Short mmCIF file of N, CA and C in Angstrom, two decimals:
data_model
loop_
_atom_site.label_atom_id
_atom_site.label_comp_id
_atom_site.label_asym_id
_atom_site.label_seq_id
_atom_site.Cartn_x
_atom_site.Cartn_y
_atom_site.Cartn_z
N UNK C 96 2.75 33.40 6.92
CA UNK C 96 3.36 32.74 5.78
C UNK C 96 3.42 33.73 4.63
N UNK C 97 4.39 34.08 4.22
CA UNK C 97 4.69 35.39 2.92
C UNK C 97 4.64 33.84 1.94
N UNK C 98 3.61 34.76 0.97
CA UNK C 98 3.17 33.90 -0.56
C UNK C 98 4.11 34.94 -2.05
N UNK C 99 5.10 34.43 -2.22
CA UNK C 99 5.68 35.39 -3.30
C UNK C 99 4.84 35.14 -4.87
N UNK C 100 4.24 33.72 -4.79
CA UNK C 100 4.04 33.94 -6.29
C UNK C 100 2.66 33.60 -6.05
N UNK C 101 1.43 32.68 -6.73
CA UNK C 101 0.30 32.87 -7.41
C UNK C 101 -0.22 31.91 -5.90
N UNK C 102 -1.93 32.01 -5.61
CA UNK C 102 -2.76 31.39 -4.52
C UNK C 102 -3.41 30.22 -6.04
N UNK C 103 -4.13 28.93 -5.27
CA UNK C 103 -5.12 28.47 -5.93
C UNK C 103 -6.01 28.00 -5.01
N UNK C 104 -7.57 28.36 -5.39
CA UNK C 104 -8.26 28.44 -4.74
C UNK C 104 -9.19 27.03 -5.10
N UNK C 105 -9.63 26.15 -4.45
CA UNK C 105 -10.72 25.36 -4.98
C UNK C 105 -12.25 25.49 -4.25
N UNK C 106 -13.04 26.14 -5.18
CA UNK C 106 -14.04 26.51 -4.72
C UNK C 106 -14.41 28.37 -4.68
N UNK C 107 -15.64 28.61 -5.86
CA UNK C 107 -15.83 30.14 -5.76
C UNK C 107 -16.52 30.26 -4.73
N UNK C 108 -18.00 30.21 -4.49
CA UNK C 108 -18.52 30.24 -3.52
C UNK C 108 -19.30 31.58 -3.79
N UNK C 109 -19.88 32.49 -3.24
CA UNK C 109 -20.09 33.95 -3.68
C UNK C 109 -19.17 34.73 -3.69
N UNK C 110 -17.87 34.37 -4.37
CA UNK C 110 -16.64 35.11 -4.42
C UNK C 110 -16.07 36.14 -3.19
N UNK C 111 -16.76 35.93 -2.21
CA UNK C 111 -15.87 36.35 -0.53
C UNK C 111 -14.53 36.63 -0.90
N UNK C 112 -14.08 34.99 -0.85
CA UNK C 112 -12.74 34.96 -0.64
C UNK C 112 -11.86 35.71 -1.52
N UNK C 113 -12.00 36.35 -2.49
CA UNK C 113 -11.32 37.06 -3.67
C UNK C 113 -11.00 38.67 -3.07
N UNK C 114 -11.69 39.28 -2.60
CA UNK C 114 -11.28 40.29 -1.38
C UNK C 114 -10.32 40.22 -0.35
N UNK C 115 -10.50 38.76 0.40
CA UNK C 115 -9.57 38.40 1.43
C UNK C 115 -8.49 38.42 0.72
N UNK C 116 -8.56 37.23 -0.03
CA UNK C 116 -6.79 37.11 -0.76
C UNK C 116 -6.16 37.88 -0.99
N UNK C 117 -6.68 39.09 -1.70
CA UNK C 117 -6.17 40.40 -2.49
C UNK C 117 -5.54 41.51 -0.88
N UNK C 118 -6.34 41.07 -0.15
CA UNK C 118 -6.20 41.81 1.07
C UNK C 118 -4.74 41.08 1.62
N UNK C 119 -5.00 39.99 1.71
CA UNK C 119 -3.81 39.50 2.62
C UNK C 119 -2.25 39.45 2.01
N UNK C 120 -2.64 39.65 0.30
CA UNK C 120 -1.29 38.86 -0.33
C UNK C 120 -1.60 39.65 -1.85
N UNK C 121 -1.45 41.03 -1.29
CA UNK C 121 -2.09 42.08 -2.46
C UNK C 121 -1.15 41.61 -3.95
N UNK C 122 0.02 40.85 -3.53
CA UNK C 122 0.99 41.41 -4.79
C UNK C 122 0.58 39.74 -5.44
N UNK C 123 -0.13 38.97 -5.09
CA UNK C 123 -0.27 37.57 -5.62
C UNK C 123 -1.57 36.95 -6.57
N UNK C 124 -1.19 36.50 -7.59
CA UNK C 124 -2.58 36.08 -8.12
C UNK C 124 -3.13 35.25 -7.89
N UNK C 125 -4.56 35.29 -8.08
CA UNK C 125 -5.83 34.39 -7.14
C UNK C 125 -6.15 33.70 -8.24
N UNK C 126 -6.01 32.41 -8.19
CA UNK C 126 -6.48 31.08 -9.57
C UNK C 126 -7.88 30.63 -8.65
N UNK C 127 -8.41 31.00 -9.31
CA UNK C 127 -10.05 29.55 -8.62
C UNK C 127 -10.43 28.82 -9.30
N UNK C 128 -10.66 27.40 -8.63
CA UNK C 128 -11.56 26.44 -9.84
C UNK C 128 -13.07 26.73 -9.15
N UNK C 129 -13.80 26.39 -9.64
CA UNK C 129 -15.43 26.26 -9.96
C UNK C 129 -15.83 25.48 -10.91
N UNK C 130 -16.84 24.97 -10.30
CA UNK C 130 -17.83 24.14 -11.46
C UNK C 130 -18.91 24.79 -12.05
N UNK C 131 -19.15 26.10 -11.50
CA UNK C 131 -19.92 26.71 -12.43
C UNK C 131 -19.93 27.81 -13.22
N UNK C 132 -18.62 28.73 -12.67
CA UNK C 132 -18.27 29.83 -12.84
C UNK C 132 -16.94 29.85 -13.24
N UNK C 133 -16.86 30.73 -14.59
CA UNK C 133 -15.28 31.25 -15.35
C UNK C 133 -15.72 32.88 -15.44
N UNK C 134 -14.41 33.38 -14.36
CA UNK C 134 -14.57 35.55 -14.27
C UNK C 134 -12.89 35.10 -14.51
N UNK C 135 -12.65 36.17 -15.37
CA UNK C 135 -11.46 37.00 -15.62
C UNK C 135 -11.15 38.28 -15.16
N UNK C 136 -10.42 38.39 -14.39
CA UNK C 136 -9.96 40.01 -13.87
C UNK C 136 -8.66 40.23 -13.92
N UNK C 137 -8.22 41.71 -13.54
CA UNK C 137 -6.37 41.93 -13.41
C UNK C 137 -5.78 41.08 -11.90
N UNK C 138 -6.40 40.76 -10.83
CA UNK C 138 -6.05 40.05 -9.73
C UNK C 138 -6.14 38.69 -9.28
N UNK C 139 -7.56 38.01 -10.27
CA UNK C 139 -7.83 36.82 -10.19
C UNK C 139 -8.37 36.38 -11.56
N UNK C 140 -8.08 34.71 -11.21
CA UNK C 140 -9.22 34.27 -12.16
C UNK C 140 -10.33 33.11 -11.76
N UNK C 141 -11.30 33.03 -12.62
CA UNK C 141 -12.14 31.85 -12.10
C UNK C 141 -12.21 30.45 -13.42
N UNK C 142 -11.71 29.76 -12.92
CA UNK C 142 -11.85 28.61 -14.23
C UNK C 142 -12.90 27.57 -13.80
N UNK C 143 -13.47 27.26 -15.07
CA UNK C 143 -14.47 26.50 -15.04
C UNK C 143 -13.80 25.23 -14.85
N UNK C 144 -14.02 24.25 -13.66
CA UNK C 144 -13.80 22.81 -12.79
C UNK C 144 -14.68 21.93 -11.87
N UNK C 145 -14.80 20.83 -12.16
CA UNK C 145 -15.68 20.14 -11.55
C UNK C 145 -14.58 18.95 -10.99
N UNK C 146 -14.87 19.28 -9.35
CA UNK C 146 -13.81 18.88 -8.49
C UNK C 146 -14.36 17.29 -9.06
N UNK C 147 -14.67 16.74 -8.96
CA UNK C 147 -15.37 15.38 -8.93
C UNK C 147 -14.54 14.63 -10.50
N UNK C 148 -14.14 15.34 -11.25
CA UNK C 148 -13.78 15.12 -12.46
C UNK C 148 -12.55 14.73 -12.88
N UNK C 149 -11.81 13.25 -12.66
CA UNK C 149 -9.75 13.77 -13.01
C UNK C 149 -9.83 14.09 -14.13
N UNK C 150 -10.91 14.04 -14.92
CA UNK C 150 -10.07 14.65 -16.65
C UNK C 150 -10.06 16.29 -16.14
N UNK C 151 -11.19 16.79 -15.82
CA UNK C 151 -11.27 17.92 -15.74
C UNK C 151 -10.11 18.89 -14.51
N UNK C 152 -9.91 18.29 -13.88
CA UNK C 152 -9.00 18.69 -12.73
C UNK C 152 -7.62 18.73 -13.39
N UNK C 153 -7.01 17.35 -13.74
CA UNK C 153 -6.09 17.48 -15.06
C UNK C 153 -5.70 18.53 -16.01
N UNK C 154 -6.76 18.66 -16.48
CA UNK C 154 -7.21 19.94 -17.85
C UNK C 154 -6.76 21.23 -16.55
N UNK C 155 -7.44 21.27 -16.11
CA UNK C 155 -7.11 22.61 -15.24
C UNK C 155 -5.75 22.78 -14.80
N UNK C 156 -5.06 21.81 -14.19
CA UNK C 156 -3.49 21.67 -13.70
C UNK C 156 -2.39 21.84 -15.25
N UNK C 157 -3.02 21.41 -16.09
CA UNK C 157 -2.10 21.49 -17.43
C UNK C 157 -2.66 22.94 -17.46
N UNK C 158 -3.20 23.66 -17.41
CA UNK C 158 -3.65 24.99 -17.91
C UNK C 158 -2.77 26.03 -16.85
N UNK C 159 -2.82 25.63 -15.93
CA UNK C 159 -1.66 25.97 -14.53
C UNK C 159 -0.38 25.91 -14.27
N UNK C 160 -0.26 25.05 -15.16
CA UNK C 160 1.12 24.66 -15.11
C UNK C 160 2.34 25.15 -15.03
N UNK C 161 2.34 26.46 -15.69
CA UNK C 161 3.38 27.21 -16.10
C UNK C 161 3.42 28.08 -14.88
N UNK C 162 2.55 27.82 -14.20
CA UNK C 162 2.29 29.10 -13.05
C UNK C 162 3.13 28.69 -11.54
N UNK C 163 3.51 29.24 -10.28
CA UNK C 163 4.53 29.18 -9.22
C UNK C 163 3.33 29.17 -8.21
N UNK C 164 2.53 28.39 -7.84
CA UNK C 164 1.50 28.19 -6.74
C UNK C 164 2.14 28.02 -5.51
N UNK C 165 2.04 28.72 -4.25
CA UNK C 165 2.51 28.64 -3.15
C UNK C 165 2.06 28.91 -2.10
N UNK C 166 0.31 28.42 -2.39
CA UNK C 166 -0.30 28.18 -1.80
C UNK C 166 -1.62 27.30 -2.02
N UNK C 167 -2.74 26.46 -1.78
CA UNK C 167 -3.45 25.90 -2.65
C UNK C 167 -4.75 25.62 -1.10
N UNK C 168 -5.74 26.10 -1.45
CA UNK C 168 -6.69 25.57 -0.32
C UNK C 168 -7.79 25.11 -0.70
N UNK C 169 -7.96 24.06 -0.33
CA UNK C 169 -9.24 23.01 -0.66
C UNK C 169 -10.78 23.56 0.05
N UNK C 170 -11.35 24.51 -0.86
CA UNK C 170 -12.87 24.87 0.25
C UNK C 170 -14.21 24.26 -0.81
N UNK C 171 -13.32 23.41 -1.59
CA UNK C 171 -14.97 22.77 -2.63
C UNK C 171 -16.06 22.27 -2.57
N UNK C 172 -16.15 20.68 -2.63
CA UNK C 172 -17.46 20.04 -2.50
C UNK C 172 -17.40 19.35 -0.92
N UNK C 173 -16.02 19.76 -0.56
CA UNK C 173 -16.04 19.42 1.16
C UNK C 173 -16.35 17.67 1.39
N UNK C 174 -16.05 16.98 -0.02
CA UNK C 174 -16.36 15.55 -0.23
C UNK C 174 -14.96 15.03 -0.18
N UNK C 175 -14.92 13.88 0.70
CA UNK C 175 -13.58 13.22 0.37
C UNK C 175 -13.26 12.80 -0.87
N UNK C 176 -14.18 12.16 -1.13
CA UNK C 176 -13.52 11.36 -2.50
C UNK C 176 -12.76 12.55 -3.49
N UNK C 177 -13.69 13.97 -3.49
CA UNK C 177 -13.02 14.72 -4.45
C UNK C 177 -11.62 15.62 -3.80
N UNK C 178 -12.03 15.46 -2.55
CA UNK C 178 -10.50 16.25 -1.70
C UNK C 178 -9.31 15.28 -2.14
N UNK C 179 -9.44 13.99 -2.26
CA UNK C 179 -8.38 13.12 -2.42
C UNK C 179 -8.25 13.20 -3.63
N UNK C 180 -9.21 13.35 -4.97
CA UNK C 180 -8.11 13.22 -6.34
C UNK C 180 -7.79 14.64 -6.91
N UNK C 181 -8.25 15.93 -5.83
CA UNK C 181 -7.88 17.03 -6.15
C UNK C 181 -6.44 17.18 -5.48
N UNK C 182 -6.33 16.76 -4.37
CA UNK C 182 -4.79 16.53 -3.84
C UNK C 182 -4.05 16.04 -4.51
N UNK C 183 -4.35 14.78 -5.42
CA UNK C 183 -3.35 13.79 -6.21
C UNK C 183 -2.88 14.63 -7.37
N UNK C 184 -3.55 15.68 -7.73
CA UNK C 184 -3.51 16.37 -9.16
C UNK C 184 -2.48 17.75 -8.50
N UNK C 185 -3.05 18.51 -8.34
CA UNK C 185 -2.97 19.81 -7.36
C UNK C 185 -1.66 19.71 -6.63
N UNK C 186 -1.23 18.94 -5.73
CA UNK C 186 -0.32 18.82 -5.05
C UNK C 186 0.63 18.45 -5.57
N UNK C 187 0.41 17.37 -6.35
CA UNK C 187 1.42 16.40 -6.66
C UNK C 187 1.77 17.59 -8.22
N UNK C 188 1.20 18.24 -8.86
CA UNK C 188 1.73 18.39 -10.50
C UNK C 188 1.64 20.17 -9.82
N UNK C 189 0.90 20.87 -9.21
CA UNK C 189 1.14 22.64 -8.86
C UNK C 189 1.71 23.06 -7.86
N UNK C 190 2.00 22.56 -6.83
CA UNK C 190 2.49 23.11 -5.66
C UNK C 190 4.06 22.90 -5.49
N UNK C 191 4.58 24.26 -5.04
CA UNK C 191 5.73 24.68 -5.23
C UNK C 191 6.28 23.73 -4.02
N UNK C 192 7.56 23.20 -4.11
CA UNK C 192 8.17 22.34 -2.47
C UNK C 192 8.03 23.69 -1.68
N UNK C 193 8.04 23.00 -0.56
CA UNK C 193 8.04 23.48 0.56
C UNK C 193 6.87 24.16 1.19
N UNK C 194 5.66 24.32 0.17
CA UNK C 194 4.45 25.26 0.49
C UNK C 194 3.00 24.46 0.96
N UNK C 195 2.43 25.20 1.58
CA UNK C 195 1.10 24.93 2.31
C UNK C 195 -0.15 23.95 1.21
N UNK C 196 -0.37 23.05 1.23
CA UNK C 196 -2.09 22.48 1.04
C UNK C 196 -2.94 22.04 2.03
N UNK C 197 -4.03 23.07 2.04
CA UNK C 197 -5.08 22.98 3.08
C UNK C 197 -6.21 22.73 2.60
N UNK C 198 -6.85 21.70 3.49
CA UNK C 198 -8.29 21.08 2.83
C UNK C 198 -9.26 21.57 4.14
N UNK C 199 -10.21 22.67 3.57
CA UNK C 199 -10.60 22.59 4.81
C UNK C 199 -12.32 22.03 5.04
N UNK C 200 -12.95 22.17 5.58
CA UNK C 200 -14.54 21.52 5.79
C UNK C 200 -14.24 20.21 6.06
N UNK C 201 -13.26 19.88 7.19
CA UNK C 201 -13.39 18.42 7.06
C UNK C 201 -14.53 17.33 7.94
N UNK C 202 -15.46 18.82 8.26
CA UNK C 202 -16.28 18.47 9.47
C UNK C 202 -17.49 17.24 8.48
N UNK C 203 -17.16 17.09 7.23
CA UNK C 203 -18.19 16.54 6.50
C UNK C 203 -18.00 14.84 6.75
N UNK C 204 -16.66 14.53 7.20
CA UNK C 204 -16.22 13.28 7.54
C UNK C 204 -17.08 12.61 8.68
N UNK C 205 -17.77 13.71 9.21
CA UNK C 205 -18.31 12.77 10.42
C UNK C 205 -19.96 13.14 10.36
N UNK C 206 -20.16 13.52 9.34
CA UNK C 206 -21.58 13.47 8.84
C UNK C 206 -22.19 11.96 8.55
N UNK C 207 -23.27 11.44 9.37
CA UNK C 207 -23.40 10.35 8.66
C UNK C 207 -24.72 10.37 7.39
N UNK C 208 -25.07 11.56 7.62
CA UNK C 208 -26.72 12.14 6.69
C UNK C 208 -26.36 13.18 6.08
N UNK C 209 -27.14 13.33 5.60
CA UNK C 209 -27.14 14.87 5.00
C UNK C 209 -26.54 15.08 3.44
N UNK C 210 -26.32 15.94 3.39
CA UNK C 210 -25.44 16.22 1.43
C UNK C 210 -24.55 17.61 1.86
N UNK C 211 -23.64 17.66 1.04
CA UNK C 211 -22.47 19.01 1.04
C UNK C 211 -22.83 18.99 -0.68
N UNK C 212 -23.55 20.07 -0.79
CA UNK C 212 -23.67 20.77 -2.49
C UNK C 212 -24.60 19.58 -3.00
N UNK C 213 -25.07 19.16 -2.64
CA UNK C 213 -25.96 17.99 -3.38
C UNK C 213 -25.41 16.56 -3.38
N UNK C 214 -24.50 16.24 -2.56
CA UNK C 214 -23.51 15.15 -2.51
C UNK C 214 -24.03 14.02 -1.39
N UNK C 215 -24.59 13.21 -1.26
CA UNK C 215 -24.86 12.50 0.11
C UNK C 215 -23.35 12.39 0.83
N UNK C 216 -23.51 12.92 1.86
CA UNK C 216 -22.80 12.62 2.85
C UNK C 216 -22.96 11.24 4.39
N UNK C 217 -22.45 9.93 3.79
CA UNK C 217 -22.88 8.77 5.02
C UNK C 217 -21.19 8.38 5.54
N UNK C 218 -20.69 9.26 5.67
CA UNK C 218 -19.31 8.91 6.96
C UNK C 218 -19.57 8.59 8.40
N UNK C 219 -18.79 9.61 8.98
CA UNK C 219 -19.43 9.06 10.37
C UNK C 219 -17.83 8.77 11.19
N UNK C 220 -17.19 8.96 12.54
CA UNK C 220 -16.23 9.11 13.07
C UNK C 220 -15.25 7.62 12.66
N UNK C 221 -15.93 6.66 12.56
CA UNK C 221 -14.94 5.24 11.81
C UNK C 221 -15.62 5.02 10.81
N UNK C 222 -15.76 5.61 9.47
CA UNK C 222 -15.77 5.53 8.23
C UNK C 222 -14.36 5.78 7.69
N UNK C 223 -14.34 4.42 6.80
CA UNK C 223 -13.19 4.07 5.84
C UNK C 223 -13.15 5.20 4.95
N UNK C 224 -14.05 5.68 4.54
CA UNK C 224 -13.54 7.18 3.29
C UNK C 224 -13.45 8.17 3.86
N UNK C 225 -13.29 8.51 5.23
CA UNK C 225 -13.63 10.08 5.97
C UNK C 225 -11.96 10.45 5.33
N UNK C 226 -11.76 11.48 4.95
CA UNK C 226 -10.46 12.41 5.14
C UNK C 226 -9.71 12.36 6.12
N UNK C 227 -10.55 11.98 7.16
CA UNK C 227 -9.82 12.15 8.29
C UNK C 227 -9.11 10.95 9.12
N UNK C 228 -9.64 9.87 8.56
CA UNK C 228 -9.26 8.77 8.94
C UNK C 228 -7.81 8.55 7.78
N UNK C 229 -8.51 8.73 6.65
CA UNK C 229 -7.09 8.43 5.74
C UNK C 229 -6.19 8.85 5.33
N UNK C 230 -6.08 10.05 6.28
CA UNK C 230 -5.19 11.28 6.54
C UNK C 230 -4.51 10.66 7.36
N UNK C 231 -4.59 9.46 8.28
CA UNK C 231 -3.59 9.21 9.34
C UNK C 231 -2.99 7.92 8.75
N UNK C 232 -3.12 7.22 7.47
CA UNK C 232 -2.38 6.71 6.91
C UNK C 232 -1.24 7.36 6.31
N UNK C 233 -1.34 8.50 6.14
CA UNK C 233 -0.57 9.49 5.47
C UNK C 233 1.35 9.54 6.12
N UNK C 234 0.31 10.20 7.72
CA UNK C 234 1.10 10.06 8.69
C UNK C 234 1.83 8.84 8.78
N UNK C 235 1.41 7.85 9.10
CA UNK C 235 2.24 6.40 8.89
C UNK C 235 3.58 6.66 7.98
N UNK C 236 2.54 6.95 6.96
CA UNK C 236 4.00 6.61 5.20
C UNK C 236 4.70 7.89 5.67
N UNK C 237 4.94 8.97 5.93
CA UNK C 237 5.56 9.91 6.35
C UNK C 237 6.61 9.38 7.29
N UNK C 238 6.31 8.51 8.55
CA UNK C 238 7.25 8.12 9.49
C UNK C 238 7.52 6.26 8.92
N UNK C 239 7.59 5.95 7.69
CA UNK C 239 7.41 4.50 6.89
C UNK C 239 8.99 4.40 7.59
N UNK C 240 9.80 4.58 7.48
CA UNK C 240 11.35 4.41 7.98
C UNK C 240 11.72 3.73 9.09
N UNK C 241 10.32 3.47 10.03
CA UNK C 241 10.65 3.26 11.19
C UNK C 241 9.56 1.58 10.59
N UNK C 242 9.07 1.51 9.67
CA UNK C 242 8.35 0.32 9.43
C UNK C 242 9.30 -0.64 8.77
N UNK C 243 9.06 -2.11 9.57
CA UNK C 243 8.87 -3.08 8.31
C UNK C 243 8.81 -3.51 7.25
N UNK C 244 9.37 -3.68 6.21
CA UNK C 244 8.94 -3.85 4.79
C UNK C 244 7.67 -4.15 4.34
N UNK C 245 7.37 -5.24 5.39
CA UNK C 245 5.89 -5.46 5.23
C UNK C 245 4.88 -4.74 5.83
N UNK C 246 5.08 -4.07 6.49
CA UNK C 246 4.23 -3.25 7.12
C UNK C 246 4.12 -1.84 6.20
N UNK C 247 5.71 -1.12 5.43
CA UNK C 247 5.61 -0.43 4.34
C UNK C 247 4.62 -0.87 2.98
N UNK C 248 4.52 -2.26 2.90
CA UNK C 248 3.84 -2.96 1.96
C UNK C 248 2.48 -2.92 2.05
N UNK C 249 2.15 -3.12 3.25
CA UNK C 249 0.32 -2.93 3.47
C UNK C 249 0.33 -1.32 3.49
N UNK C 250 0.88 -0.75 3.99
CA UNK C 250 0.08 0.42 4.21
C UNK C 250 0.65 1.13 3.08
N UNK C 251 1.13 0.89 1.76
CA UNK C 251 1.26 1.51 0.74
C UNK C 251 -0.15 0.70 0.03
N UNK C 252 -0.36 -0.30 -0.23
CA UNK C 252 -1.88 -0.56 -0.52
C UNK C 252 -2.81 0.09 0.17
N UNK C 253 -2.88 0.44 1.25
CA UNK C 253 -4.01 0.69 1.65
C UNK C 253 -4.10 2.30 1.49
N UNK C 254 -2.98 2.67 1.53
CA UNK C 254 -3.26 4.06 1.22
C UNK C 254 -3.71 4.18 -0.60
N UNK C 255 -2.98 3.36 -1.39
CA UNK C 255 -4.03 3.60 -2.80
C UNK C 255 -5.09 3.06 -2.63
N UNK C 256 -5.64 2.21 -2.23
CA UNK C 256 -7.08 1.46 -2.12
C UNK C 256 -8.32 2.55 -1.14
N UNK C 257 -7.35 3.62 -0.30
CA UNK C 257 -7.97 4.50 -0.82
C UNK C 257 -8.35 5.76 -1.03
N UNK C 258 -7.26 5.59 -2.54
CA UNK C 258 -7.44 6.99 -3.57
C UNK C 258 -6.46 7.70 -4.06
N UNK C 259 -5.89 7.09 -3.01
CA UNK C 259 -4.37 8.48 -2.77
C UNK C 259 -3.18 7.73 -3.90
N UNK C 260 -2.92 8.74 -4.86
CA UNK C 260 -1.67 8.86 -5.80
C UNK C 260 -0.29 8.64 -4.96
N UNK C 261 0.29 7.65 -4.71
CA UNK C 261 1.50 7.41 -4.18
C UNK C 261 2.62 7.95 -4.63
N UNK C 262 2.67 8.93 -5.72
CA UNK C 262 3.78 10.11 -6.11
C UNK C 262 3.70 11.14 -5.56
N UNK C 263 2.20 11.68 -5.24
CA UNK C 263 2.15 12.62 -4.89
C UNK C 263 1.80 12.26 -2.96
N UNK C 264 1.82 11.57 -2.22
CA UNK C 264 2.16 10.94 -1.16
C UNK C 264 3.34 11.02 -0.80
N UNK C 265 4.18 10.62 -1.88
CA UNK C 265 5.65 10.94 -1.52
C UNK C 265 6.30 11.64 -1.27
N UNK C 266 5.94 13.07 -1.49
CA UNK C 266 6.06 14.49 -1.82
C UNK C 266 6.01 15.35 -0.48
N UNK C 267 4.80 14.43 0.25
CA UNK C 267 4.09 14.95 1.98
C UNK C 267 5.69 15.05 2.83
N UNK C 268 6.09 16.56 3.22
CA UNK C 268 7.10 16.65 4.24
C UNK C 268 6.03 16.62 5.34
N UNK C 269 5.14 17.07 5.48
CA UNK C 269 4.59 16.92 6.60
C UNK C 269 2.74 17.49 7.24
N UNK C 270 1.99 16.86 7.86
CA UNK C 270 0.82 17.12 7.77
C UNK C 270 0.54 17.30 9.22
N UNK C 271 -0.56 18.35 9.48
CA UNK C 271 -1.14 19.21 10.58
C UNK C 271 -2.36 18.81 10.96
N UNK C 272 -3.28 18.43 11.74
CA UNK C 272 -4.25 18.62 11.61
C UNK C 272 -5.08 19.89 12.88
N UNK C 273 -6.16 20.25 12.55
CA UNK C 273 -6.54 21.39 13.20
C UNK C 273 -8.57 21.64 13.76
N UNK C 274 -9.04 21.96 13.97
CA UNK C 274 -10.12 22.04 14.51
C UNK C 274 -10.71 22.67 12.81
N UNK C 275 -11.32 21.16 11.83
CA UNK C 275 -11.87 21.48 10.60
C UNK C 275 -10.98 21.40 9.95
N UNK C 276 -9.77 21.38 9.55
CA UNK C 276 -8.92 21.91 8.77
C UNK C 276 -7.75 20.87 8.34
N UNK C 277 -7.39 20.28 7.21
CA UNK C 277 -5.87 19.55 7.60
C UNK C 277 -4.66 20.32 6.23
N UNK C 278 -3.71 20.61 7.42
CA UNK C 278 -2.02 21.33 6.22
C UNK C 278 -1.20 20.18 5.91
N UNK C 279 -1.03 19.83 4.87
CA UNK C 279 -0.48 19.29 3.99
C UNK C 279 0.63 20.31 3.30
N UNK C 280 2.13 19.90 3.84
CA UNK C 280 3.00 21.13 3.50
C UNK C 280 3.90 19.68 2.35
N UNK C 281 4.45 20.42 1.43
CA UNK C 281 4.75 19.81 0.28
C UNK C 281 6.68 19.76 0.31
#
């Protein structure tokens, strides 16, 4: 996939990925959010974001705004709830048509214990909030044409009930899923 204009990254991490990028897509700038960390350089930047936050995610997308993102990958708190209103923001108000959003760690959906960054994690393979389950509502509204009115009607509730911005839903040409990983192409 050739990236002509700017990457956004969600999630610093020990800044790894800022090498890769520069490596793969030397001529493109690297945006990262973080919740704990703001670095300024000539290749990237790091802005201070707390995925968990719509004011703050907001604030960050208005600060972005002006910028040609054409690419955007989700590696943050690996939490649904925040993968879904970082998609609603991110996708729906930065991402260029036609380009890649990837959420990846989705292995946290079938955690039924544990924490990702300090987060309890109680999903589990038929949990109502997994990513991965409400990722295939997605799919539905994507092929809605072939539905019912009423059947367009429930599953447009149920996809906000839960989480998902129905503008930026609308937007989905089409979604992948992969071993950990789901593409969300715009």
């Amino acid at each position: 996939y050739d990236i002509k204009n700017d990457i956004l990254e969600i999630g610093y991490g020990n800044g790894n990925s800022i090498n890769f990028w520069n490596y793969i897509y030397p001529n493109s700038f690297l945006n990262i959010i973080d919740k704990d960390f703001e670095i300024k350089d000539k290749n990237f930047q790091v802005l201070k974001c707390n995925q968990s936050s719509i004011k703050t995610l907001s604030y960050t997308a208005n600060l972005l705004k002006e910028k040609s993102i054409d690419l955007i990958v989700d590696d943050g708190s690996h939490l649904p709830e925040h993968q879904i209103i970082t998609f609603n923001i991110f996708f729906n108000d930065l991402l260029t048509p036609g380009c890649p959003y990837f959420i990846e760690d989705i292995e946290t959906s079938y955690w039924k214990r544990g924490n990702t960054y300090g987060y309890p994690t109680k999903y589990g393979i038929n949990s109502k909030k997994s990513i991965i389950n409400i990722s295939l509502l997605l799919i539905n509204w994507i092929n809605r044409e072939f539905l019912t009115d009423k059947e367009k009607y429930k599953l447009s509730n149920l996809i906000k009930l839960a989480g998902f911005n129905i503008n930026a839903v609308n937007k989905i040409k089409n979604i992948g899923f992969g071993k950990n990983i789901i593409c969300i192409t715009k």
